[in-house]
Tab-separated table of C-alpha atoms and ligand atoms in Angstrom:
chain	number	residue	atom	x	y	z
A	9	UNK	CA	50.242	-47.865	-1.298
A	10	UNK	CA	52.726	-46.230	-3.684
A	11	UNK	CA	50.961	-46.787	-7.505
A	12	UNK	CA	53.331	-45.417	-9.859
A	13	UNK	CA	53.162	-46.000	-13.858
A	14	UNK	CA	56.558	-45.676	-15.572
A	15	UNK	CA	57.574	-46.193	-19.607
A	16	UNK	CA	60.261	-48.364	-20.271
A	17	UNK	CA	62.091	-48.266	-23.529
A	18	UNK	CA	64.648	-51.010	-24.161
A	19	UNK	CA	67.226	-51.219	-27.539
A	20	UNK	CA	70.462	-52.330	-25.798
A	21	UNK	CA	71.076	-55.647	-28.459
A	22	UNK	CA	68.805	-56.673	-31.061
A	23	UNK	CA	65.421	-55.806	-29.779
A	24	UNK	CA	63.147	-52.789	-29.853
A	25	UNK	CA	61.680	-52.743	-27.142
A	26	UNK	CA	59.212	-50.484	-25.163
A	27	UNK	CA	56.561	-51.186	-22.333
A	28	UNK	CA	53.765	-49.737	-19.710
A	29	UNK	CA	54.465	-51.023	-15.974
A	30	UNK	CA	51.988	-50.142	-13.415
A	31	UNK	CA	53.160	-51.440	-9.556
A	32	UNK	CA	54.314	-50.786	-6.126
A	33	UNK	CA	57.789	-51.239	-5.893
A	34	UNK	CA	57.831	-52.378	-2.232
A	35	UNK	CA	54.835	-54.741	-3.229
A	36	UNK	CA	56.197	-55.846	-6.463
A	37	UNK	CA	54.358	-58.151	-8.677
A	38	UNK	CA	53.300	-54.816	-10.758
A	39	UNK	CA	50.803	-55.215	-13.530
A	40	UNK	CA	52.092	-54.885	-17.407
A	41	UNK	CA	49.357	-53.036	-19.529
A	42	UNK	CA	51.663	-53.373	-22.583
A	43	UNK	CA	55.198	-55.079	-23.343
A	44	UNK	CA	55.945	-54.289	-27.491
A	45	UNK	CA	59.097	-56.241	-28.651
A	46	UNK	CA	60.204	-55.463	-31.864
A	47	UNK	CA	62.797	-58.512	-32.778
A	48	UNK	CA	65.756	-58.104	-36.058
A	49	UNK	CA	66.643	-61.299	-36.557
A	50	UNK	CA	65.591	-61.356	-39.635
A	51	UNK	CA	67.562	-58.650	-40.868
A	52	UNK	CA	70.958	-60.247	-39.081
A	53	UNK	CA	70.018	-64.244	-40.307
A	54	UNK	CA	72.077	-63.900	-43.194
A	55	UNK	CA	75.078	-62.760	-41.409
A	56	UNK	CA	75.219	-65.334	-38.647
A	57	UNK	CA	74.809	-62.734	-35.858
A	58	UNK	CA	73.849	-59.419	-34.359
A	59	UNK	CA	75.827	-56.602	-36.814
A	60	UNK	CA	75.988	-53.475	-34.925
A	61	UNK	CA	75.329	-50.672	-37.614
A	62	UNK	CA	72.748	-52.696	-39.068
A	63	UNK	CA	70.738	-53.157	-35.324
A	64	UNK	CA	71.327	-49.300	-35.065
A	65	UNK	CA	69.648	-48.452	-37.772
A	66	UNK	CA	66.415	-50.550	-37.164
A	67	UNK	CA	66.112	-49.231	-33.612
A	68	UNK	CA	66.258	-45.837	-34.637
A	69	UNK	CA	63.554	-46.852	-37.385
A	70	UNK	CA	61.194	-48.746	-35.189
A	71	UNK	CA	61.723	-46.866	-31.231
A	72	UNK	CA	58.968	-44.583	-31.870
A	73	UNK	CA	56.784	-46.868	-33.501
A	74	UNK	CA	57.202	-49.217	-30.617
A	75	UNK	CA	56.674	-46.321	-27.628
A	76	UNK	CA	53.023	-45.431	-29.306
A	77	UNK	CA	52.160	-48.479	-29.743
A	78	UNK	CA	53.178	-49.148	-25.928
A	79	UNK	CA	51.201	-46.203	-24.929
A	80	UNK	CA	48.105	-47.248	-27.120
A	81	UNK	CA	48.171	-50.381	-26.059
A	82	UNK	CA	48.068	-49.726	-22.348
A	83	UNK	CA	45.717	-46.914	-22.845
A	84	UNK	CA	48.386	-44.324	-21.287
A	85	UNK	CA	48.540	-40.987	-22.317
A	86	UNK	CA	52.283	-39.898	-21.835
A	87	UNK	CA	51.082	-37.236	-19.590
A	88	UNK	CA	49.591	-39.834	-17.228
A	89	UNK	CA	52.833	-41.882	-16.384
A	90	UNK	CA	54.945	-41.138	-13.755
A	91	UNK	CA	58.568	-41.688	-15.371
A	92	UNK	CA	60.580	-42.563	-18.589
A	93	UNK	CA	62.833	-45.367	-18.056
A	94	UNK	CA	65.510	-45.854	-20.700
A	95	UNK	CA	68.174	-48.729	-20.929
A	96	UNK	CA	71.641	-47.037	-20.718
A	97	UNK	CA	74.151	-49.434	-21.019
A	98	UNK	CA	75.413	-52.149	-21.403
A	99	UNK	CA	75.218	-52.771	-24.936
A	100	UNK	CA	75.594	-51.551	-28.048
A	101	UNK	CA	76.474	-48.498	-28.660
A	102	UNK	CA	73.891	-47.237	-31.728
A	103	UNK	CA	71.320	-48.690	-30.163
A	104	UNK	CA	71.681	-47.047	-27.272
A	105	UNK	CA	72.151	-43.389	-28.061
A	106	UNK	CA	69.216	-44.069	-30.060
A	107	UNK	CA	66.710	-45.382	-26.920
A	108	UNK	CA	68.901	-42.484	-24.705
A	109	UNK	CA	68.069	-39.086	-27.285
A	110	UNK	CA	64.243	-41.083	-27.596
A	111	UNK	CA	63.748	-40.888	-24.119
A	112	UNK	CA	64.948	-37.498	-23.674
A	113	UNK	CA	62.702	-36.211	-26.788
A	114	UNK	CA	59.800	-37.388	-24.488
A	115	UNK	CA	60.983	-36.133	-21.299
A	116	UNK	CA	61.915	-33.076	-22.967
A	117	UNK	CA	58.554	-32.582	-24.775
A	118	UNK	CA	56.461	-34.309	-21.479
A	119	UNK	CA	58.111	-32.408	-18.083
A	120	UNK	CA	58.322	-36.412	-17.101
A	121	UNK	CA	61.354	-37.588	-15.112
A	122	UNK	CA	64.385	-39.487	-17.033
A	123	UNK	CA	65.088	-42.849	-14.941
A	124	UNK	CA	68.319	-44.339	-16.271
A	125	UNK	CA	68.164	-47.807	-16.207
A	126	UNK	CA	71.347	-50.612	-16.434
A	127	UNK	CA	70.031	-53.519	-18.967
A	128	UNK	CA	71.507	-56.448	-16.336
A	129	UNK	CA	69.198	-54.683	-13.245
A	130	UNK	CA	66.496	-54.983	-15.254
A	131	UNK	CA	66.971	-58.328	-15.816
A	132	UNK	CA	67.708	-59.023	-11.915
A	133	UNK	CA	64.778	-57.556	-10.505
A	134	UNK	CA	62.388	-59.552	-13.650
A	135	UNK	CA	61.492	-62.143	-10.588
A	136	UNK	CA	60.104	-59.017	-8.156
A	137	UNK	CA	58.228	-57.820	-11.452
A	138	UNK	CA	56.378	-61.049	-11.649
A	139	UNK	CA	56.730	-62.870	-8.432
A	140	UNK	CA	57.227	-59.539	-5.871
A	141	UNK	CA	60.761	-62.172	-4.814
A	142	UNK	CA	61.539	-60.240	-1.528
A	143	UNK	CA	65.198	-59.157	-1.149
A	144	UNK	CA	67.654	-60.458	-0.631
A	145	UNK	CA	67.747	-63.440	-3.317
A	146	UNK	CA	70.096	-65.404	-4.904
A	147	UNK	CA	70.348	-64.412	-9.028
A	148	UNK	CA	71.583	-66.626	-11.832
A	149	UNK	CA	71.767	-64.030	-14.987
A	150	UNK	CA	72.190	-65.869	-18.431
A	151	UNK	CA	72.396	-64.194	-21.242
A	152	UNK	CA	73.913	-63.450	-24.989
A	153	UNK	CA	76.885	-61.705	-23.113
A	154	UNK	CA	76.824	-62.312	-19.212
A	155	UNK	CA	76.896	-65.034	-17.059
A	156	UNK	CA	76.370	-63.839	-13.699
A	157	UNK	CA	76.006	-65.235	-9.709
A	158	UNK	CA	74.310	-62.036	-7.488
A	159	UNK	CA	73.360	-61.567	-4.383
A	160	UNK	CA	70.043	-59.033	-5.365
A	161	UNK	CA	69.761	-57.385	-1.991
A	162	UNK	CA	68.140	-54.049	-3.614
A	163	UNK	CA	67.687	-51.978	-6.615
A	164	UNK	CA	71.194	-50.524	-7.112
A	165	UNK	CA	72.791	-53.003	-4.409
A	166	UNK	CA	73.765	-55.963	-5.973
A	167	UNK	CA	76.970	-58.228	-5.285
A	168	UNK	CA	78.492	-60.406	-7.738
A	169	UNK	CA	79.661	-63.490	-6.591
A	170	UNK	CA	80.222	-65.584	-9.858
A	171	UNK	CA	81.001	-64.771	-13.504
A	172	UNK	CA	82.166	-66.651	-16.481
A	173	UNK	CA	86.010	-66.279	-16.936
A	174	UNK	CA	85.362	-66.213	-20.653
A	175	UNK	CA	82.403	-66.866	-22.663
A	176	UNK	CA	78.920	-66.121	-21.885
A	177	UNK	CA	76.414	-69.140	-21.543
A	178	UNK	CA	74.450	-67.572	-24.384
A	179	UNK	CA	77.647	-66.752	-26.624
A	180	UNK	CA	78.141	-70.483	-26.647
A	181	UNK	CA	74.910	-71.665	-27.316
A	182	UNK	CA	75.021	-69.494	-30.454
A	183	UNK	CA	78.809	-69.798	-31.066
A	184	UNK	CA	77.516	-74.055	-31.330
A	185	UNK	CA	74.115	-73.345	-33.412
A	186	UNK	CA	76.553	-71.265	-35.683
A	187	UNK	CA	79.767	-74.091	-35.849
A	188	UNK	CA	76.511	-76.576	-36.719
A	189	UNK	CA	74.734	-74.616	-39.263
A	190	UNK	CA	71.344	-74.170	-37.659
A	191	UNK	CA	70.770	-70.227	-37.714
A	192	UNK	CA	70.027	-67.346	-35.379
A	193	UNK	CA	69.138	-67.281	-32.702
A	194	UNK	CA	71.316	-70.040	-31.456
A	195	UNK	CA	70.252	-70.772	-28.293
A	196	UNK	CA	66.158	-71.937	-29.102
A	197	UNK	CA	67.473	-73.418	-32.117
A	198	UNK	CA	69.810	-75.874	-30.089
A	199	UNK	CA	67.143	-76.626	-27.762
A	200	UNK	CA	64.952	-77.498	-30.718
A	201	UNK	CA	67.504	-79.989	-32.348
A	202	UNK	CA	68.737	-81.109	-28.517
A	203	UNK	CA	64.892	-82.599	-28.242
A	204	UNK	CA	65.779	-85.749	-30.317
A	205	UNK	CA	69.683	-86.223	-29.203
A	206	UNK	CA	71.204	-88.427	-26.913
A	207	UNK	CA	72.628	-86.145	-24.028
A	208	UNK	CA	75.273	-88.953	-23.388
A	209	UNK	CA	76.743	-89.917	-26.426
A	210	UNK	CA	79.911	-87.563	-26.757
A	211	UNK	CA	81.991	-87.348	-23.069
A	212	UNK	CA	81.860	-83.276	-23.481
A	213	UNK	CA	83.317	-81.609	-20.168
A	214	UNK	CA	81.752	-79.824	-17.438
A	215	UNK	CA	84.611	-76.789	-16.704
A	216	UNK	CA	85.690	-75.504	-13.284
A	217	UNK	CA	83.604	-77.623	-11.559
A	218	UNK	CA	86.961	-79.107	-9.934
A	219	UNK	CA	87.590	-75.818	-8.595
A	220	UNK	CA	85.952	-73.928	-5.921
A	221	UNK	CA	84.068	-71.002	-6.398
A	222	UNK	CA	80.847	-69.797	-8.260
A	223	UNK	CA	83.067	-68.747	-11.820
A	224	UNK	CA	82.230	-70.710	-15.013
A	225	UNK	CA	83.772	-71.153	-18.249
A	226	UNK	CA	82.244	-71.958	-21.512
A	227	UNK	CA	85.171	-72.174	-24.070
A	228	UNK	CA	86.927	-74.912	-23.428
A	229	UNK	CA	82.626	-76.606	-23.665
A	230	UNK	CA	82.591	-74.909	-26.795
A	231	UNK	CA	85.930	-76.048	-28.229
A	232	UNK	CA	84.888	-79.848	-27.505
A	233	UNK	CA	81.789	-79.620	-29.074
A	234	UNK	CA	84.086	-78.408	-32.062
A	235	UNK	CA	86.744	-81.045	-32.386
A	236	UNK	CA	83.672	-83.617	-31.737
A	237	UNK	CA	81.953	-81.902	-34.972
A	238	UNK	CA	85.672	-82.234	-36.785
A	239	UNK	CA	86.146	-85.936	-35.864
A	240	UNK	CA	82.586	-86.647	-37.236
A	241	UNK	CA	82.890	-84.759	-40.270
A	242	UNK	CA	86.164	-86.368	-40.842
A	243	UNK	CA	84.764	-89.729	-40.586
A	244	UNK	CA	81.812	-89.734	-42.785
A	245	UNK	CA	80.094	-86.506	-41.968
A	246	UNK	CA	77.276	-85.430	-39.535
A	247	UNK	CA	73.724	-86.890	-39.564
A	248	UNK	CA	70.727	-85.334	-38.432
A	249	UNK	CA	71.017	-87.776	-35.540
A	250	UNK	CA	74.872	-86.451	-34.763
A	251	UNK	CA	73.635	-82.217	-34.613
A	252	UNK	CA	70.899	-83.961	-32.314
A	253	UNK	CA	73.301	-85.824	-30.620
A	254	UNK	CA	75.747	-82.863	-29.955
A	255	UNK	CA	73.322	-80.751	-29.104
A	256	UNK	CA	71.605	-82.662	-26.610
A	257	UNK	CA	75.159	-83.318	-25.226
A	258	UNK	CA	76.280	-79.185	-25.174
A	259	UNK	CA	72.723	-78.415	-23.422
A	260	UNK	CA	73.576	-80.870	-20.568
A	261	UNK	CA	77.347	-80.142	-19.868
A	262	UNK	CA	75.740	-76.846	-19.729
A	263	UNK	CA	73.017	-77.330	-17.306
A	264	UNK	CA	74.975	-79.401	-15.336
A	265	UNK	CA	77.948	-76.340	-14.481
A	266	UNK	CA	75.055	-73.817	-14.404
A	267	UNK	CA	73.291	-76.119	-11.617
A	268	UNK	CA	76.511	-77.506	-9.742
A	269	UNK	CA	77.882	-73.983	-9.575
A	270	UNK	CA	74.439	-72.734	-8.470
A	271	UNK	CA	74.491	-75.408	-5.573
A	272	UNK	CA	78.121	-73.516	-4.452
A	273	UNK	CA	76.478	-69.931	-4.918
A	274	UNK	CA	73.364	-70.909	-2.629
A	275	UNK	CA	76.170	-71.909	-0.424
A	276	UNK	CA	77.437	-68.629	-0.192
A	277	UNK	CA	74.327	-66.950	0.080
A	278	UNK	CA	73.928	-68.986	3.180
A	279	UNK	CA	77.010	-67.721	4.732
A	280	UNK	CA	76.014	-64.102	4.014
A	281	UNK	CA	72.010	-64.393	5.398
A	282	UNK	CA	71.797	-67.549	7.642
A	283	UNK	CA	69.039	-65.809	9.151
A	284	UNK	CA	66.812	-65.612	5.863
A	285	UNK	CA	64.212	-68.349	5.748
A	286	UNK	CA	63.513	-69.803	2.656
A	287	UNK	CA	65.539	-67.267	0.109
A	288	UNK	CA	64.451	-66.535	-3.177
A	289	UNK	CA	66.502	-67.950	-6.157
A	290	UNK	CA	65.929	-66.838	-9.544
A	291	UNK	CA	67.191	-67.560	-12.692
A	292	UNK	CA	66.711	-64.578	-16.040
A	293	UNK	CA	68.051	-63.558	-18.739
A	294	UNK	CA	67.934	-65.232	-22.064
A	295	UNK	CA	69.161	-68.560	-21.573
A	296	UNK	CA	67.154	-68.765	-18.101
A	297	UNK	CA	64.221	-69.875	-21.431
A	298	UNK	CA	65.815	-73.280	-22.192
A	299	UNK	CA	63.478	-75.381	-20.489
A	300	UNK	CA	66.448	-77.970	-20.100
A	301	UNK	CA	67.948	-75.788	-18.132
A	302	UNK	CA	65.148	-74.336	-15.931
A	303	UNK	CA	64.422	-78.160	-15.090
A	304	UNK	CA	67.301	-78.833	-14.006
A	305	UNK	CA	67.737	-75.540	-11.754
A	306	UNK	CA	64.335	-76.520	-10.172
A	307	UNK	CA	64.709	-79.556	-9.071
A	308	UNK	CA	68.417	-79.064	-7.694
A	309	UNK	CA	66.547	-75.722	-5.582
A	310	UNK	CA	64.306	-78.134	-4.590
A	311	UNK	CA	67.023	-80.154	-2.313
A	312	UNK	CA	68.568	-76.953	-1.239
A	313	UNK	CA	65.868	-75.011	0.641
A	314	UNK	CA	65.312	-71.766	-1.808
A	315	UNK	CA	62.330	-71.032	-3.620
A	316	UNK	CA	62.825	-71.026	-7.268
A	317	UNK	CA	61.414	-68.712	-9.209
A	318	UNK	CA	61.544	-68.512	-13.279
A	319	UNK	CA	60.125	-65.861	-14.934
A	320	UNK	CA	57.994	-66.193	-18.035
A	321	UNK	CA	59.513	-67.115	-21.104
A	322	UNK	CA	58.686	-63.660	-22.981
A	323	UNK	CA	60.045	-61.815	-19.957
A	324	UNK	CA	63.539	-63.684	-19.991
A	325	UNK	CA	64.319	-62.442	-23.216
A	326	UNK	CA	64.842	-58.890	-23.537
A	327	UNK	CA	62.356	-56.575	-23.591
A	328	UNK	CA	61.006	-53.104	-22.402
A	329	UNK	CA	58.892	-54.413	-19.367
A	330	UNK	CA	61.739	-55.203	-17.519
A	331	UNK	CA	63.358	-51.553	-17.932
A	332	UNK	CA	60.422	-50.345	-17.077
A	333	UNK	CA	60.317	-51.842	-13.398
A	334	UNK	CA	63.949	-51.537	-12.755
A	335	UNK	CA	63.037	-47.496	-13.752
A	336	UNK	CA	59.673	-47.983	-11.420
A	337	UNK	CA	61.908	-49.395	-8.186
A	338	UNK	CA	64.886	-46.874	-8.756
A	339	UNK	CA	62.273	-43.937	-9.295
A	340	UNK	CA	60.400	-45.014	-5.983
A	341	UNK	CA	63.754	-44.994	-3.966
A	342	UNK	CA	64.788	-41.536	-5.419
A	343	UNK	CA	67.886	-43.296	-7.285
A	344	UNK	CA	69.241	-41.399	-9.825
A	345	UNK	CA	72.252	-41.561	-12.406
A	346	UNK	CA	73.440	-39.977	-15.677
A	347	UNK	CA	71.856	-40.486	-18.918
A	348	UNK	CA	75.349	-40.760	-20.683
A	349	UNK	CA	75.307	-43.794	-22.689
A	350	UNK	CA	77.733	-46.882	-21.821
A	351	UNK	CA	78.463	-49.862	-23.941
A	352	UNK	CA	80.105	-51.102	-20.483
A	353	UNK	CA	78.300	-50.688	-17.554
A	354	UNK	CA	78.596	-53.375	-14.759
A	355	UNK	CA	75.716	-54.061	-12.590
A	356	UNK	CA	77.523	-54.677	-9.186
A	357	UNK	CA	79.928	-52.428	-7.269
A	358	UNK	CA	82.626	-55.547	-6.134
A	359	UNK	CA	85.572	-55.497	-8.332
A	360	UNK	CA	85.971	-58.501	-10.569
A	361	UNK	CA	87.398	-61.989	-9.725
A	362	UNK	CA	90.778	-62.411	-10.133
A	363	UNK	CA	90.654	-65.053	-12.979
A	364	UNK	CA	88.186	-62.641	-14.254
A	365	UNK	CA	89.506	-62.423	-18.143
A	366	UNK	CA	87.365	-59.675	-19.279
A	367	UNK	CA	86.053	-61.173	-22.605
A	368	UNK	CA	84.017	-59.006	-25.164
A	369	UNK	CA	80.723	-59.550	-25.614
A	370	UNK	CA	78.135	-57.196	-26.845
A	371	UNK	CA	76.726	-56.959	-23.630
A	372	UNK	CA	80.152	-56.612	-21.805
B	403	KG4	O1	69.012	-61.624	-22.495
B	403	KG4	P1	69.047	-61.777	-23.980
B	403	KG4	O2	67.739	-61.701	-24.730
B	403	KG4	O3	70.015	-60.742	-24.613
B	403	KG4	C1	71.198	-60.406	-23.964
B	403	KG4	O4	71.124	-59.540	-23.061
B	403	KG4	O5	72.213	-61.059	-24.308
B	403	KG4	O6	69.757	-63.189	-24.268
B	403	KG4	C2	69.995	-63.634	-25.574
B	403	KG4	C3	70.719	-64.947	-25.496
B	403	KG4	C4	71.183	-65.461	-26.856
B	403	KG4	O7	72.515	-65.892	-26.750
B	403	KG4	C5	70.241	-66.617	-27.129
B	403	KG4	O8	70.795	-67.618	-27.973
B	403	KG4	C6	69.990	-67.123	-25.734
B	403	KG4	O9	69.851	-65.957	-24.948
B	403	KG4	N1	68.769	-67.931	-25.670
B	403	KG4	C7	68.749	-69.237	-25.346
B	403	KG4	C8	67.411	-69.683	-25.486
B	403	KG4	N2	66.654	-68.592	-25.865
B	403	KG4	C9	67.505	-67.539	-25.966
B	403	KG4	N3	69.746	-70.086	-24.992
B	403	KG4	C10	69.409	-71.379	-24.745
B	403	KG4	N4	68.153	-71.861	-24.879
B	403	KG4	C11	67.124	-71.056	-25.234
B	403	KG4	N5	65.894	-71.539	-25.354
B	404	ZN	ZN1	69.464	-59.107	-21.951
């Protein structure tokens, strides 16, 4: 037994985020004696979305705050922990130079070891954090920025199999929130208003699911949903029952490419392990918290053989918990990397898809 404690410190988008992870990485299901999340949505609510300078600014203001309170909380002296895991990229760039020269403060001040840590990994290995998911497994990651199909077969080894060829699940959910007036953050708000809709009403499409392959696509979703707002407001305006309506609609011509391409991607895992009883699928990242969604993944893994595994709400979204077990497992297997900041950082070695458009989200 290999019990190592490790500081994670998290400020990639819009949260402030740091946590105390105690575990075994070849164990997994480690044990988190703090997780402080610091959210800013208050401060970007009047602009309709995440501004950069102004998230900079409130991580550098709150980072220390959070990593005492972390410490306090988990009754952790900084001396006592083994490593300091930091989010490098990708993300924004303020907000990380601000978590990267925290990090090093403490290292610098503390002897500890630096783990640089990539912001998608940590979401990827979320399901060993709370479930100790044995590798390989099959990873949906949904999120403000990504929408990504990996095979997770170990902490730095990761293969992408699927990606969207334009928007990110997230970007759309907030893109549609934002086109219907109903605030940040997009994606819980939609849910919210999607709870008294009628999924059926509008014919909105389900894209790429004619073509092979794990890649999505989100725009063409997201212009529908537009020209169905248009035609409404055209005719005689939108009703509370309408945003329901095309809400409700959106969430299930999302869930339903997010499960159907899911089907094709266990599919291909198949090909790649036949021998692997029972595989692990696991869906994280922001979006993996619409409970449509998660429903609908479930039941489809069901029919297909995999275990499905969801991690908790509070651990989908970001936050430092998961940085701090991605730093726990790389720290264990002696991987190391640079603590240069990177806006763009990919996760997995492959090169893109082909149709892969390379479209700019923050998390890009
Ligand atoms: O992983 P995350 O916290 O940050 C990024 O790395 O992007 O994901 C944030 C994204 C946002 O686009 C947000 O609208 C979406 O996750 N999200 C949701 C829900 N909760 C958060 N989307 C759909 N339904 C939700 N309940
Ligand atoms: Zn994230």
């Amino acid at each position: 037994m290999c019990v190592t404690t490790v500081l994670g410190i998290e400020s990639s988008c819009d949260e402030t985020a740091a946590a105390v992870v105690r575990g075994d990485a070849r164990i997994g299901r480690g044990e988190i004696l703090s997780n402080i999340v610091f959210d800013q949505m208050d401060l970007h609510a009047a602009y309709g979305g995440v501004v950069p300078e102004i998230a900079a600014r409130a991580h550098a203001e709150k980072l220390d705050i959070a990593v005492s309170r972390a410490l306090d909380e988990a009754k952790v002296a900084l001396d006592a922990v083994d490593a300091i895991a930091v989010t490098v990229g990708p993300g924004l760039i303020g907000g990380l130079i601000s978590a990267v020269a925290c990090a090093q403060g403490l290292a610098l001040g503390s002897g500890k070891p630096l783990v640089p840590v990539n912001h998608l990994e940590g979401h990827a290995l979320t399901p060993r954090l709370t479930d100790g998911l044995a590798y390989p497994y099959l990873m949906l990651l949904v999120s403000g920025g990504h929408c990504l199909f990996l095979i997770v077969r170990g902490p730095g080894d990761h293969e992408r199999i699927g990606t969207t060829i334009d928007d990110a699940p997230g970007e759309a959910f907030d893109k549609t929130a934002k086109m219907l007036d109903l605030g940040i953050p997009g994606g819980p708000k939609v849910e919210a208003k999607a709870m008294g809709g009628d999924a059926g009403r509008f014919a909105l499409p389900r894209p790429l699911m004619d073509r092979p392959g794990c890649d999505v696509s989100f725009s063409g979703l997201k212009t529908a949903v537009r020209m169905v707002r248009d035609g409404l407001i055209a005719e005689s305006g939108m009703s509370e029952q309408d945003v329901a309506d095309l809400c409700a609609g959106f969430q299930a011509a999302s869930r339903d490419v997010l499960v159907g391409k899911s089907r094709r991607a266990m599919a291909r895992f198949r090909e790649e392990f036949p021998a692997v009883d029972a595989p692990g699928f696991a869906v994280a990242g922001g979006v993996a918290a619409n409970t449509v969604l998660r429903a609908g993944l479930k039941d489809m893994t069901q029919g297909e053989g995999f275990a499905f595994t969801a991690p908790p709400l509070a651990l989908c979204t970001d936050n430092g918990a998961m940085i701090a077990w991605a730093g726990l497992e790389r720290f264990e297997a002696g991987l190391t990397g640079d603590m240069v900041p990177k806006p763009r950082f990919p996760i997995a070695s492959n090169p893109m898809t082909s149709i892969w458009s390379g479209k700019r989200g923050a998390k890009v």
